[in-house]
Structure formats: structure tokens, C-alpha cells
């Protein structure tokens, strides 16, 4: 007889992969077999933030735990340092020693992130990591320290924040060593970075598909649009535009594969123009290139209301592919909001300033959306005006009831999610990319779960990815066994997939797909359904 204790460790690891990290500690106390199955997931990522730094003397750090049990180092894939304890405003020497020794033990380290200015301490330890693919750090180094960067090779994604001139000087040589592997380059707040340096760097990166250059005054919008000549395979682009910049090139190299675009505009528009001219120009180019734009993020230094003509042009050009839209310091009129929700049928996440005083028409606009599952209120945090009142719980509930697909609302430093759907009429929408629970408005009751947001770990302009486990590609059919499904989202970059994921504590859902990933192909199933074998090319209700 098969029980949980004698399951294969590979099966336990797959099951535990879908549980929150806070639950993994409790699971490790159940039995020895559960402990063995949960350890690879529990120690896969070593993260350290402000909360842990404040309690350094009362709790053991994850790095000290690995040093006490060196066999755990083989499971570590990611290290994320967001903060560290200090002694007289200097990093705690014991903590730094623990970090360096732990990095030396982690032979399978795949990514390293450090957002504190202590990177020189880790340079020697990172040079020996053959599995290291992602690196992000504050690049304020001396000449000798910057020279050591050349020995860190094999990177696929590189992010440099607040770099010094020494790092800029060594950057062309470093990227030349990274030429066979580097596909993503992010440079932020580097005052000495110039267009000439960027031309030398990009000429050596033929595989580059993501380029993000933000808050680098010498690399303005004109320079970036000229530099894309070296990156015809670009899929993600982010840059900053300045008011005193040169005119953009008359002819811009086409980017037919562009999927993610982010523009940070530092200049405020003139009173008679409600939309920056650059935004309109760039959108006209994306329409002309026929690029499958899925993510668009626009940010302004001063709050404005976007013109209806600009929104109309945006919708007409990318309504068939747009899944993520973020408008920071921008507001939409009632007509524009209605248009975006009604026409962008693939829209899943929306970030904008929610009109709290006019929630009635905003709810009406949300009801027009077909697939939106996450709504983020940008708010007025970056404006000079007084802060508005936070969105109340009853208003959050009314938004969730108005939009059947909506599962999460982020507002005022809190995240609201649907935690219980007792009594709801629920349908399940399954597509090649998403699995969503759909509530019918006005029917049943549900409970809200709220939690306080932690510090932001990602740059605002980098698109979010959600991955699924890819198993054996076999049949081009969909098999589902379910009594109650917890909403999940999956994404894969391979055309022939069989994605398997746990949807509740007792049930499992397996998605088989083979062939092209056509957008819009969907199947609607209902609770208490039997096993169904349905082709993904059709749509059923």
C-alpha cells in the first residue's frame, strides 16, 4: 500500500514545489521522508532582508545554517542579499565571513543578487561558479576590483546598478568575454555611461534579446534608438527619455520581435498636449513593425491624464497581444478605461491610478475585461499632492464581485486575494498559458485575505515571468480531474509541452499541448466534472 512516507523523493519534491515557503518548515517536521523531500526546495534560495537583519543576534542566518550543515550547499541555486546587519554603520564582519564561506561551498549557484554596496567582498568567491547565469549588484568598484569582473564568465543576465567609471571602462572587455552567453543587459543610474561605450558593448553581443538602460543621462532616447541597430533580435527594451535630448533618428532599425517595452519620461508634457510626443512616435513604430507587444509600461515624472487619441492608437495597434499594461503617474479618462478593458481581450494585469472617488464607472469598465486577474493601484505616491484616502475593504470586495476573473488587487501597500469561494458559482478557464477560476458577478460569497506588501525586489520595468514544470511531451489533448481548483498561472517557452501542477491538496491537473501556441484557444470546465479529453483548438462553455 502506497502512503505519503514511502513516496519517491522525486514525487515529494514536485509536490512541495507548489507550496509557499512558509509552509515548508512545518512540512519538514512531519517525518524524515518529508524532511528529505523538502530540503532541496527549502534551501534552493537563500534570501536575507531587513527583517532578518534586525534580528541577526536572535535568529540564525541561512548562511550560518548552511555552514553548520555543509551538505545543504549542494541544493542552493539562488542567493538574494537585500540587507545585512551592521556594526557602527559597517557590515557585520561575522555575517560577511559567513556569506563568503557559504558562496564558496555553493558549487551549483545559478544567480546572485546584492543590493548593498559590498560587492568587492564577493568577487573572488563568484569567479569559480561555472553554473552562475544571473548577476545583479551595485557596481561601485575600484580599478583593481573592476578588473576581477572579467573572470566572471558564462552569465546570461547581467544587471549593474549605480556603476562607477571604472566599471564602465572595463565593461567592453567584460561583455566581450560574455559574448557566447549574455542575452540580457540592464544598466541603471550610471552617470558616466556614454553612447560610444554602448556601441562597443552591443557590437559584441549578438545573442542579446533584452536591453534596459535607465537613468543614464548620457544615453538618452536618441542614443538608445540608434543603438537598437546592433540588436535586431531584441524582445525587451526599456529606456529613459530626457527633456534636453537630441532629436530621435529619422530611421529606426525595426524590432519585429519586441514583446516588452518600458519608457521612463523625465520631462513633463506641455499644457496643450496631454501625451508625450515620444510615446506616440514609438507606438507608431511598433505598429509599423507589427511586433507582438505583450507588456507596456509607461512612467512620467509629473502626473497627467493621457489623451483619448493616444489610448485609441495604443488599443488599435496592440489589442490582440497586450497582456500587461502599467501606467505610472498617468490617469485614464472614463472612455479610455472602457476602451482598454473592452478591446484588449488578452489583458491579464493592469497597473494604474484607480479613481477611488469614481469607482462606479471603473467597475463598469472592469466588467468589460475578459481575462484580467491582477489589478494594481499605483496611487499618488510619487506626486506632490496630498495622499488620497486608502481603498476600503468594501470597495475591494465590490471590485472583485464586479469582475469575475479578478483574483488579486494590490493597493495602498497591501495585497488583497480571494482566499475562500464557498457558495460561489465557479467556472474554470484553461488556456495554453493560464488557468483561472472565474466567479460570476453577484452570486455567492467569498472571503478576502490581505497581507502587507514587502519591499519591491524587481525593477519596475522588467516584465514578470511565471514558469511551470515541463514534463514529457506526449499527447495533444487536455486531461483534467478536479473537484476544486485553486487558481494558478503557468507559462512555457517551448511549443510541445505537458505541464503538470498540483491544484489542491488532493487533486492534480495535467495540461498536454502539442503544436503551435495560438492565443485565444481555451476550454471552459466546471466543478465536479469527469475526466475530459478536449482538444485545445476549440472553445467550449
Short mmCIF file of C-alpha atoms in Angstrom, two decimals:
data_model
loop_
_atom_site.label_atom_id
_atom_site.label_comp_id
_atom_site.label_asym_id
_atom_site.label_seq_id
_atom_site.Cartn_x
_atom_site.Cartn_y
_atom_site.Cartn_z
CA UNK A 1 0.00 0.00 0.00
CA UNK A 2 1.35 3.42 -1.01
CA UNK A 3 1.48 6.06 1.70
CA UNK A 4 2.95 9.56 1.87
CA UNK A 5 6.02 8.29 3.74
CA UNK A 6 7.11 5.80 1.10
CA UNK A 7 6.58 8.02 -1.94
CA UNK A 8 9.56 8.52 -4.19
CA UNK A 9 11.61 11.61 -3.23
CA UNK A 10 11.20 12.97 -6.77
CA UNK A 11 7.41 12.93 -6.31
CA UNK A 12 7.66 14.67 -2.95
CA UNK A 13 9.89 17.39 -4.42
CA UNK A 14 7.36 18.02 -7.19
CA UNK A 15 4.52 18.29 -4.69
CA UNK A 16 6.42 20.59 -2.34
CA UNK A 17 7.38 22.86 -5.25
CA UNK A 18 3.84 24.28 -5.28
CA UNK A 19 3.67 25.15 -1.57
CA UNK A 20 4.57 28.53 -0.05
CA UNK A 21 7.99 28.75 1.55
CA UNK A 22 6.46 29.47 4.97
CA UNK A 23 4.76 26.07 4.88
CA UNK A 24 7.91 24.16 4.00
CA UNK A 25 9.33 24.49 7.52
CA UNK A 26 6.21 22.92 9.02
CA UNK A 27 6.30 20.12 6.46
CA UNK A 28 9.90 19.31 7.37
CA UNK A 29 8.73 18.41 10.89
CA UNK A 30 6.22 15.79 9.75
CA UNK A 31 8.57 12.85 9.13
CA UNK A 32 12.06 12.01 7.97
CA UNK A 33 10.90 11.30 4.44
CA UNK A 34 9.13 14.66 4.27
CA UNK A 35 12.26 16.34 5.62
CA UNK A 36 14.37 14.72 2.90
CA UNK A 37 11.86 15.76 0.22
CA UNK A 38 11.50 19.37 1.37
CA UNK A 39 15.19 20.22 1.96
CA UNK A 40 16.03 20.80 -1.76
CA UNK A 41 13.17 23.30 -2.04
CA UNK A 42 13.77 24.86 1.38
CA UNK A 43 17.42 25.66 0.66
CA UNK A 44 17.07 26.39 -3.04
CA UNK A 45 17.07 30.15 -2.36
CA UNK A 46 18.97 31.88 0.44
CA UNK A 47 17.42 35.33 0.89
CA UNK A 48 18.26 37.91 3.52
CA UNK A 49 16.33 41.15 4.01
CA UNK A 50 15.69 43.94 6.53
CA UNK A 51 13.57 41.79 8.86
CA UNK A 52 16.31 39.20 9.23
CA UNK A 53 19.00 41.87 9.59
CA UNK A 54 17.20 43.46 12.56
CA UNK A 55 17.07 40.10 14.34
CA UNK A 56 20.58 38.94 13.48
CA UNK A 57 21.57 38.28 17.11
CA UNK A 58 18.38 36.37 17.95
CA UNK A 59 17.91 34.08 14.92
CA UNK A 60 20.37 32.05 12.92
CA UNK A 61 21.03 33.31 9.40
CA UNK A 62 20.55 30.94 6.42
CA UNK A 63 24.27 31.26 5.67
CA UNK A 64 25.22 30.11 9.17
CA UNK A 65 22.78 27.20 8.79
CA UNK A 66 24.49 26.07 5.59
CA UNK A 67 27.91 26.36 7.22
CA UNK A 68 26.69 24.20 10.11
CA UNK A 69 25.50 21.56 7.61
CA UNK A 70 27.76 21.82 4.50
CA UNK A 71 25.83 19.08 2.70
CA UNK A 72 22.96 21.56 2.24
CA UNK A 73 25.10 23.77 -0.03
CA UNK A 74 24.54 21.45 -2.98
CA UNK A 75 20.85 22.47 -3.06
CA UNK A 76 21.48 26.25 -3.15
CA UNK A 77 20.70 27.78 -6.55
CA UNK A 78 19.96 31.44 -5.70
CA UNK A 79 21.38 33.93 -3.19
CA UNK A 80 19.50 37.20 -2.65
CA UNK A 81 21.08 39.79 -0.32
CA UNK A 82 18.80 42.79 0.20
CA UNK A 83 20.15 43.88 3.59
CA UNK A 84 22.69 42.90 6.21
CA UNK A 85 23.41 43.56 9.90
CA UNK A 86 25.77 46.40 10.70
CA UNK A 87 28.22 47.32 13.43
CA UNK A 88 28.86 51.06 13.73
CA UNK A 89 27.38 51.61 10.26
CA UNK A 90 29.65 48.96 8.73
CA UNK A 91 28.66 45.45 7.62
CA UNK A 92 28.92 42.93 10.42
CA UNK A 93 32.26 41.14 9.84
CA UNK A 94 31.00 37.78 11.12
CA UNK A 95 27.99 37.92 8.79
CA UNK A 96 30.18 38.85 5.83
CA UNK A 97 32.53 35.97 6.59
CA UNK A 98 29.56 33.57 6.74
CA UNK A 99 28.33 34.81 3.35
CA UNK A 100 31.71 34.42 1.66
CA UNK A 101 32.26 30.93 3.04
CA UNK A 102 28.74 29.90 2.02
CA UNK A 103 29.25 31.14 -1.55
CA UNK A 104 32.45 29.12 -1.73
CA UNK A 105 30.51 25.99 -0.73
CA UNK A 106 27.65 26.52 -3.22
CA UNK A 107 29.02 24.86 -6.36
CA UNK A 108 25.64 24.91 -8.14
CA UNK A 109 24.89 28.61 -7.61
CA UNK A 110 22.85 29.93 -10.54
CA UNK A 111 22.04 33.54 -9.58
CA UNK A 112 23.43 36.12 -7.15
CA UNK A 113 21.78 39.42 -6.19
CA UNK A 114 23.25 42.01 -3.82
CA UNK A 115 21.58 45.42 -3.44
CA UNK A 116 24.06 46.71 -0.86
CA UNK A 117 27.40 48.27 -1.71
CA UNK A 118 29.52 45.32 -0.53
CA UNK A 119 30.19 43.54 -3.82
CA UNK A 120 34.03 43.70 -3.57
CA UNK A 121 33.88 41.14 -0.75
CA UNK A 122 32.29 38.51 -3.03
CA UNK A 123 34.27 38.93 -6.25
CA UNK A 124 36.79 36.15 -5.62
CA UNK A 125 34.14 33.69 -4.44
CA UNK A 126 31.96 34.26 -7.54
CA UNK A 127 34.77 33.74 -10.06
CA UNK A 128 34.71 29.95 -9.62
CA UNK A 129 30.97 29.47 -10.18
CA UNK A 130 30.59 27.68 -13.51
CA UNK A 131 26.79 27.48 -13.10
CA UNK A 132 26.32 31.21 -12.41
CA UNK A 133 23.96 32.67 -15.03
CA UNK A 134 22.36 35.75 -13.41
CA UNK A 135 24.17 38.53 -11.57
CA UNK A 136 22.92 41.81 -10.11
CA UNK A 137 24.90 44.15 -7.86
CA UNK A 138 25.80 47.78 -7.11
CA UNK A 139 28.80 48.32 -9.38
CA UNK A 140 30.78 50.85 -7.35
CA UNK A 141 34.27 49.36 -7.60
CA UNK A 142 37.88 50.46 -7.74
CA UNK A 143 40.08 49.82 -10.77
CA UNK A 144 41.56 46.60 -9.40
CA UNK A 145 38.16 45.32 -8.27
CA UNK A 146 36.59 46.08 -11.66
CA UNK A 147 39.37 44.11 -13.40
CA UNK A 148 38.32 41.00 -11.46
CA UNK A 149 34.89 41.11 -13.11
CA UNK A 150 36.37 39.80 -16.37
CA UNK A 151 36.95 36.45 -14.65
CA UNK A 152 33.20 36.02 -14.03
CA UNK A 153 32.02 34.37 -17.25
CA UNK A 154 29.08 32.34 -18.52
CA UNK A 155 26.43 34.91 -17.49
CA UNK A 156 23.10 35.05 -19.31
CA UNK A 157 21.64 38.06 -17.45
CA UNK A 158 23.66 40.98 -16.05
CA UNK A 159 22.32 43.93 -14.03
CA UNK A 160 24.59 46.79 -12.92
CA UNK A 161 23.19 49.47 -10.60
CA UNK A 162 24.94 52.79 -9.85
CA UNK A 163 28.14 51.83 -11.60
CA UNK A 164 31.39 53.77 -11.23
CA UNK A 165 33.57 54.95 -14.11
CA UNK A 166 35.96 52.05 -13.52
CA UNK A 167 33.20 49.54 -14.26
CA UNK A 168 32.17 51.49 -17.37
CA UNK A 169 35.79 51.41 -18.53
CA UNK A 170 36.01 47.62 -18.12
CA UNK A 171 32.52 46.89 -19.48
CA UNK A 172 33.53 46.41 -23.18
CA UNK A 173 36.19 43.85 -22.22
CA UNK A 174 33.82 42.06 -19.85
CA UNK A 175 30.98 41.81 -22.36
CA UNK A 176 33.42 40.52 -24.96
CA UNK A 177 34.15 37.62 -22.60
CA UNK A 178 30.37 37.15 -22.14
CA UNK A 179 29.68 37.18 -25.89
CA UNK A 180 28.75 33.46 -26.21
CA UNK A 181 26.13 33.53 -23.43
CA UNK A 182 24.81 37.00 -22.48
CA UNK A 183 21.19 37.59 -23.53
CA UNK A 184 20.02 40.27 -21.05
CA UNK A 185 21.77 43.52 -20.06
CA UNK A 186 20.38 46.04 -17.55
CA UNK A 187 22.23 49.26 -16.68
CA UNK A 188 20.71 51.76 -14.22
CA UNK A 189 21.89 55.06 -12.71
CA UNK A 190 25.34 55.08 -14.32
CA UNK A 191 26.32 58.71 -14.83
CA UNK A 192 29.45 58.09 -16.91
CA UNK A 193 27.97 55.61 -19.38
CA UNK A 194 28.13 57.03 -22.91
CA UNK A 195 26.76 56.14 -26.33
CA UNK A 196 30.24 55.29 -27.62
CA UNK A 197 30.77 52.73 -24.84
CA UNK A 198 27.35 51.22 -25.51
CA UNK A 199 28.13 50.86 -29.22
CA UNK A 200 31.28 48.91 -28.39
CA UNK A 201 29.39 46.74 -25.89
CA UNK A 202 26.39 45.90 -28.09
CA UNK A 203 28.55 45.11 -31.11
CA UNK A 204 29.93 42.13 -29.15
CA UNK A 205 26.55 40.76 -28.02
CA UNK A 206 24.81 39.10 -30.98
CA UNK A 207 22.54 37.00 -28.71
CA UNK A 208 21.18 39.95 -26.73
CA UNK A 209 17.36 39.98 -26.56
CA UNK A 210 16.81 42.24 -23.51
CA UNK A 211 18.27 45.76 -23.15
CA UNK A 212 17.36 48.09 -20.27
CA UNK A 213 19.18 51.42 -19.88
CA UNK A 214 17.55 53.61 -17.21
CA UNK A 215 18.65 56.88 -15.57
CA UNK A 216 21.88 57.12 -17.55
CA UNK A 217 21.89 60.80 -18.68
CA UNK A 218 24.42 60.36 -21.49
CA UNK A 219 22.40 57.54 -23.05
CA UNK A 220 19.14 59.29 -23.83
CA UNK A 221 16.26 58.22 -26.06
CA UNK A 222 18.08 59.27 -29.21
CA UNK A 223 21.11 57.16 -28.29
CA UNK A 224 19.02 54.10 -27.38
CA UNK A 225 17.01 54.23 -30.60
CA UNK A 226 20.26 54.46 -32.52
CA UNK A 227 21.79 51.54 -30.58
CA UNK A 228 18.99 49.11 -31.44
CA UNK A 229 20.67 48.78 -34.83
CA UNK A 230 23.05 46.34 -33.11
CA UNK A 231 20.24 44.28 -31.54
CA UNK A 232 17.77 43.17 -34.23
CA UNK A 233 16.61 40.20 -32.09
CA UNK A 234 15.54 42.43 -29.18
CA UNK A 235 12.46 41.24 -27.29
CA UNK A 236 12.57 43.57 -24.25
CA UNK A 237 13.53 47.26 -24.31
CA UNK A 238 13.49 49.91 -21.55
CA UNK A 239 15.00 53.39 -21.57
CA UNK A 240 14.69 56.90 -20.11
CA UNK A 241 13.80 59.98 -22.12
CA UNK A 242 15.02 63.46 -21.13
CA UNK A 243 13.70 66.96 -22.00
CA UNK A 244 17.00 68.28 -23.39
CA UNK A 245 17.82 65.24 -25.50
CA UNK A 246 18.65 65.31 -29.17
CA UNK A 247 16.07 64.53 -31.81
CA UNK A 248 15.44 60.84 -32.34
CA UNK A 249 16.78 59.24 -35.53
CA UNK A 250 14.65 59.67 -38.63
CA UNK A 251 15.00 55.97 -39.42
CA UNK A 252 14.96 53.42 -36.60
CA UNK A 253 16.05 49.84 -37.10
CA UNK A 254 12.95 47.56 -36.98
CA UNK A 255 12.38 45.37 -33.94
CA UNK A 256 9.84 42.82 -35.19
CA UNK A 257 10.29 40.53 -32.15
CA UNK A 258 9.73 43.21 -29.49
CA UNK A 259 7.42 41.89 -26.74
CA UNK A 260 8.13 44.13 -23.73
CA UNK A 261 8.53 47.92 -23.82
CA UNK A 262 9.08 50.36 -20.93
CA UNK A 263 9.64 54.13 -21.20
CA UNK A 264 10.55 56.39 -18.26
CA UNK A 265 9.91 60.00 -19.27
CA UNK A 266 11.59 62.61 -17.07
CA UNK A 267 10.05 65.62 -18.81
CA UNK A 268 6.50 66.79 -18.22
CA UNK A 269 4.36 67.46 -21.32
CA UNK A 270 3.24 70.94 -22.30
CA UNK A 271 -0.20 72.13 -21.06
CA UNK A 272 -1.74 71.82 -24.52
CA UNK A 273 -0.51 68.25 -25.01
CA UNK A 274 -1.66 65.51 -22.66
CA UNK A 275 0.67 62.85 -24.04
CA UNK A 276 4.48 62.97 -24.62
CA UNK A 277 5.26 63.11 -28.31
CA UNK A 278 7.88 60.37 -27.95
CA UNK A 279 5.26 57.87 -26.76
CA UNK A 280 3.13 58.48 -29.82
CA UNK A 281 6.14 58.16 -32.12
CA UNK A 282 7.32 54.89 -30.56
CA UNK A 283 3.84 53.35 -30.71
CA UNK A 284 3.56 54.29 -34.37
CA UNK A 285 6.82 52.44 -35.00
CA UNK A 286 5.66 49.34 -33.10
CA UNK A 287 2.50 49.26 -35.19
CA UNK A 288 4.55 49.59 -38.37
CA UNK A 289 6.88 46.76 -37.26
CA UNK A 290 3.88 44.54 -36.37
CA UNK A 291 5.69 43.40 -33.24
CA UNK A 292 3.73 41.16 -30.80
CA UNK A 293 3.82 43.62 -27.89
CA UNK A 294 2.67 41.84 -24.73
CA UNK A 295 3.87 44.20 -21.99
CA UNK A 296 3.84 48.02 -21.98
CA UNK A 297 4.99 50.18 -19.05
CA UNK A 298 4.89 53.97 -19.23
CA UNK A 299 6.14 56.27 -16.48
CA UNK A 300 6.10 60.07 -16.11
CA UNK A 301 7.78 62.42 -13.66
CA UNK A 302 4.60 64.53 -13.43
CA UNK A 303 1.05 63.27 -13.24
CA UNK A 304 -1.12 63.77 -16.34
CA UNK A 305 -4.24 62.38 -17.98
CA UNK A 306 -3.46 60.51 -21.17
CA UNK A 307 -5.26 61.74 -24.25
CA UNK A 308 -8.05 59.59 -25.68
CA UNK A 309 -6.46 59.70 -29.14
CA UNK A 310 -3.23 58.18 -27.79
CA UNK A 311 -5.10 55.41 -25.97
CA UNK A 312 -7.13 54.74 -29.11
CA UNK A 313 -3.91 54.37 -31.11
CA UNK A 314 -2.44 52.06 -28.47
CA UNK A 315 -5.51 49.83 -28.44
CA UNK A 316 -5.80 49.67 -32.22
CA UNK A 317 -2.16 48.69 -32.57
CA UNK A 318 -1.78 46.03 -29.87
CA UNK A 319 -5.20 44.95 -28.61
CA UNK A 320 -4.68 41.40 -29.90
CA UNK A 321 -1.46 40.73 -27.95
CA UNK A 322 -1.28 43.08 -24.95
CA UNK A 323 -1.41 41.18 -21.62
CA UNK A 324 0.28 43.63 -19.23
CA UNK A 325 -0.30 47.40 -19.09
CA UNK A 326 1.28 49.69 -16.48
CA UNK A 327 0.68 53.46 -16.42
CA UNK A 328 2.69 55.17 -13.67
CA UNK A 329 1.78 58.77 -12.83
CA UNK A 330 -0.77 58.61 -15.63
CA UNK A 331 -4.54 58.58 -15.40
CA UNK A 332 -7.12 57.48 -17.93
CA UNK A 333 -10.43 59.06 -18.73
CA UNK A 334 -13.63 57.05 -18.39
CA UNK A 335 -13.85 56.50 -22.14
CA UNK A 336 -10.22 55.37 -22.40
CA UNK A 337 -10.55 52.94 -19.50
CA UNK A 338 -13.67 51.43 -21.06
CA UNK A 339 -11.89 51.12 -24.39
CA UNK A 340 -8.83 49.36 -22.92
CA UNK A 341 -10.89 46.85 -20.94
CA UNK A 342 -13.30 46.13 -23.79
CA UNK A 343 -10.87 45.89 -26.71
CA UNK A 344 -7.75 44.30 -25.13
CA UNK A 345 -9.13 40.78 -24.86
CA UNK A 346 -5.85 39.25 -23.67
CA UNK A 347 -5.21 41.80 -20.88
CA UNK A 348 -4.34 39.98 -17.63
CA UNK A 349 -2.62 42.57 -15.40
CA UNK A 350 -3.42 46.27 -15.17
CA UNK A 351 -1.49 48.89 -13.18
CA UNK A 352 -2.83 52.43 -12.98
CA UNK A 353 -4.20 55.07 -10.67
CA UNK A 354 -7.58 53.69 -9.54
CA UNK A 355 -10.21 56.50 -9.34
CA UNK A 356 -11.42 55.86 -5.79
CA UNK A 357 -14.00 58.65 -5.93
CA UNK A 358 -15.46 57.28 -9.17
CA UNK A 359 -15.45 53.54 -8.55
CA UNK A 360 -18.89 53.03 -10.11
CA UNK A 361 -17.82 53.64 -13.69
CA UNK A 362 -14.44 51.98 -13.02
CA UNK A 363 -16.29 48.80 -12.01
CA UNK A 364 -18.32 49.02 -15.19
CA UNK A 365 -15.09 49.25 -17.18
CA UNK A 366 -13.55 46.24 -15.38
CA UNK A 367 -16.61 44.16 -16.22
CA UNK A 368 -15.72 44.55 -19.90
CA UNK A 369 -12.36 42.77 -19.47
CA UNK A 370 -12.20 39.07 -20.28
CA UNK A 371 -9.02 37.77 -18.65
CA UNK A 372 -7.80 40.33 -16.13
CA UNK A 373 -6.70 38.63 -12.89
CA UNK A 374 -4.48 41.26 -11.21
CA UNK A 375 -5.22 44.94 -10.59
CA UNK A 376 -2.56 47.21 -9.07
CA UNK A 377 -3.32 50.71 -7.83
CA UNK A 378 -0.26 52.87 -8.48
CA UNK A 379 -1.74 55.65 -6.32
CA UNK A 380 -0.29 59.13 -5.78
CA UNK A 381 2.90 58.13 -4.01
CA UNK A 382 5.16 60.00 -6.44
CA UNK A 383 3.22 63.24 -6.72
CA UNK A 384 3.38 66.50 -4.75
CA UNK A 385 -0.34 66.37 -3.97
CA UNK A 386 -1.66 65.13 -0.60
CA UNK A 387 -2.22 61.40 -0.29
CA UNK A 388 -5.77 60.27 -1.01
CA UNK A 389 -7.71 58.04 1.33
CA UNK A 390 -6.91 54.31 1.01
CA UNK A 391 -9.31 51.97 -0.74
CA UNK A 392 -11.65 50.39 1.80
CA UNK A 393 -12.38 46.69 2.19
CA UNK A 394 -15.96 47.01 0.93
CA UNK A 395 -14.67 48.77 -2.19
CA UNK A 396 -12.16 45.96 -2.78
CA UNK A 397 -14.98 43.44 -2.43
CA UNK A 398 -17.17 45.32 -4.90
CA UNK A 399 -14.35 45.34 -7.47
CA UNK A 400 -13.85 41.59 -7.06
CA UNK A 401 -17.56 40.93 -7.42
CA UNK A 402 -17.82 43.16 -10.49
CA UNK A 403 -15.03 41.37 -12.40
CA UNK A 404 -15.37 37.55 -12.44
CA UNK A 405 -11.73 36.86 -13.35
CA UNK A 406 -10.15 39.24 -10.83
CA UNK A 407 -8.16 37.31 -8.21
CA UNK A 408 -5.74 39.86 -6.74
CA UNK A 409 -5.80 43.60 -6.01
CA UNK A 410 -2.67 45.46 -4.88
CA UNK A 411 -3.39 48.84 -3.30
CA UNK A 412 -2.04 51.09 -0.53
CA UNK A 413 0.80 48.77 0.39
CA UNK A 414 -1.48 45.74 0.77
CA UNK A 415 -2.37 42.75 -1.38
CA UNK A 416 -5.97 41.51 -1.37
CA UNK A 417 -6.68 38.00 -2.62
CA UNK A 418 -9.69 35.70 -2.66
CA UNK A 419 -9.00 33.04 -0.03
CA UNK A 420 -12.33 31.15 0.10
CA UNK A 421 -15.05 30.68 -2.53
CA UNK A 422 -17.71 28.83 -0.60
CA UNK A 423 -21.08 29.09 -2.28
CA UNK A 424 -19.72 30.66 -5.45
CA UNK A 425 -20.69 29.61 -8.92
CA UNK A 426 -17.24 28.96 -10.34
CA UNK A 427 -16.11 28.11 -13.85
CA UNK A 428 -12.55 27.29 -14.80
CA UNK A 429 -10.92 28.82 -17.85
CA UNK A 430 -7.94 26.88 -19.15
CA UNK A 431 -5.69 28.13 -21.92
CA UNK A 432 -2.22 27.24 -23.09
CA UNK A 433 -0.82 29.95 -20.84
CA UNK A 434 -3.28 30.46 -17.98
CA UNK A 435 -5.61 28.66 -15.63
CA UNK A 436 -8.11 30.92 -13.90
CA UNK A 437 -11.05 30.50 -11.59
CA UNK A 438 -13.97 32.56 -12.86
CA UNK A 439 -16.61 33.94 -10.47
CA UNK A 440 -19.96 35.01 -11.79
CA UNK A 441 -20.81 38.52 -10.53
CA UNK A 442 -23.44 38.84 -7.85
CA UNK A 443 -23.60 35.12 -6.97
CA UNK A 444 -22.38 33.58 -3.73
CA UNK A 445 -19.97 34.89 -1.12
CA UNK A 446 -16.21 34.76 -0.62
CA UNK A 447 -13.60 35.73 1.93
CA UNK A 448 -10.77 38.18 1.42
CA UNK A 449 -7.22 37.60 2.50
CA UNK A 450 -4.99 40.65 2.98
CA UNK A 451 -1.28 40.90 3.64
CA UNK A 452 1.16 43.77 3.86
CA UNK A 453 3.49 44.16 0.90
CA UNK A 454 7.20 43.75 1.45
CA UNK A 455 9.97 45.68 -0.30
CA UNK A 456 9.98 45.59 -4.09
CA UNK A 457 12.57 43.08 -5.29
CA UNK A 458 12.36 43.71 -9.03
CA UNK A 459 12.95 46.73 -11.21
CA UNK A 460 9.60 48.20 -12.26
CA UNK A 461 10.45 47.94 -15.96
CA UNK A 462 11.36 44.23 -16.03
CA UNK A 463 8.42 42.01 -17.04
CA UNK A 464 7.39 39.25 -14.66
CA UNK A 465 7.62 35.62 -15.76
CA UNK A 466 5.72 32.67 -14.33
CA UNK A 467 7.09 29.25 -15.12
CA UNK A 468 5.70 25.73 -14.99
CA UNK A 469 7.34 22.34 -14.79
CA UNK A 470 7.84 20.84 -18.24
CA UNK A 471 7.46 17.07 -18.20
CA UNK A 472 7.15 14.62 -21.12
CA UNK A 473 5.52 15.90 -24.33
CA UNK A 474 3.12 13.19 -25.45
CA UNK A 475 -0.48 13.75 -26.48
CA UNK A 476 -2.13 16.89 -27.94
CA UNK A 477 -5.07 16.63 -25.52
CA UNK A 478 -6.19 18.06 -22.21
CA UNK A 479 -6.85 15.76 -19.28
CA UNK A 480 -8.44 17.22 -16.16
CA UNK A 481 -9.58 15.57 -12.95
CA UNK A 482 -10.92 18.05 -10.43
CA UNK A 483 -13.38 18.70 -7.65
CA UNK A 484 -11.99 22.03 -6.54
CA UNK A 485 -9.29 24.00 -8.33
CA UNK A 486 -7.03 26.61 -6.83
CA UNK A 487 -6.25 29.30 -9.45
CA UNK A 488 -2.79 29.00 -10.95
CA UNK A 489 -0.85 30.60 -13.80
CA UNK A 490 1.64 28.83 -16.00
CA UNK A 491 3.89 29.87 -18.84
CA UNK A 492 6.32 27.99 -21.02
CA UNK A 493 8.53 28.93 -23.93
CA UNK A 494 8.53 25.52 -25.63
CA UNK A 495 5.87 24.64 -28.25
CA UNK A 496 5.34 20.98 -27.29
CA UNK A 497 4.58 20.67 -23.59
CA UNK A 498 2.91 18.60 -20.97
CA UNK A 499 2.63 20.81 -17.90
CA UNK A 500 1.65 19.22 -14.60
CA UNK A 501 0.78 21.13 -11.47
CA UNK A 502 -0.96 20.49 -8.17
CA UNK A 503 -4.19 22.47 -7.94
CA UNK A 504 -5.21 21.48 -4.43
CA UNK A 505 -4.05 19.24 -1.61
CA UNK A 506 -5.87 16.24 -3.08
CA UNK A 507 -6.18 16.84 -6.82
CA UNK A 508 -3.88 17.35 -9.73
CA UNK A 509 -4.33 18.89 -13.16
CA UNK A 510 -2.27 17.95 -16.21
CA UNK A 511 -2.15 20.07 -19.34
CA UNK A 512 -1.00 18.42 -22.56
CA UNK A 513 -0.34 20.59 -25.57
CA UNK A 514 1.48 19.88 -28.78
CA UNK A 515 1.99 22.14 -31.76
CA UNK A 516 1.51 25.88 -32.13
CA UNK A 517 0.62 28.06 -29.12
CA UNK A 518 -2.21 30.06 -30.61
CA UNK A 519 -3.53 32.79 -28.38
CA UNK A 520 -7.18 32.64 -27.51
CA UNK A 521 -7.63 28.86 -27.62
CA UNK A 522 -9.47 27.99 -24.43
CA UNK A 523 -11.62 25.38 -22.73
CA UNK A 524 -14.15 26.12 -20.00
CA UNK A 525 -14.76 23.35 -17.46
CA UNK A 526 -16.94 23.23 -14.37
CA UNK A 527 -16.53 21.76 -10.87
CA UNK A 528 -17.32 18.07 -10.30
CA UNK A 529 -16.53 17.34 -13.95
CA UNK A 530 -15.36 13.92 -15.01
CA UNK A 531 -12.13 13.32 -16.83
CA UNK A 532 -12.36 15.14 -20.13
CA UNK A 533 -10.31 14.75 -23.24
CA UNK A 534 -10.69 18.01 -25.13
CA UNK A 535 -8.65 19.49 -27.96
CA UNK A 536 -7.09 22.89 -27.30
CA UNK A 537 -8.06 24.21 -30.69
CA UNK A 538 -11.74 24.55 -29.80
CA UNK A 539 -13.64 26.57 -27.22
CA UNK A 540 -16.42 25.20 -25.04
CA UNK A 541 -18.64 26.59 -22.30
#
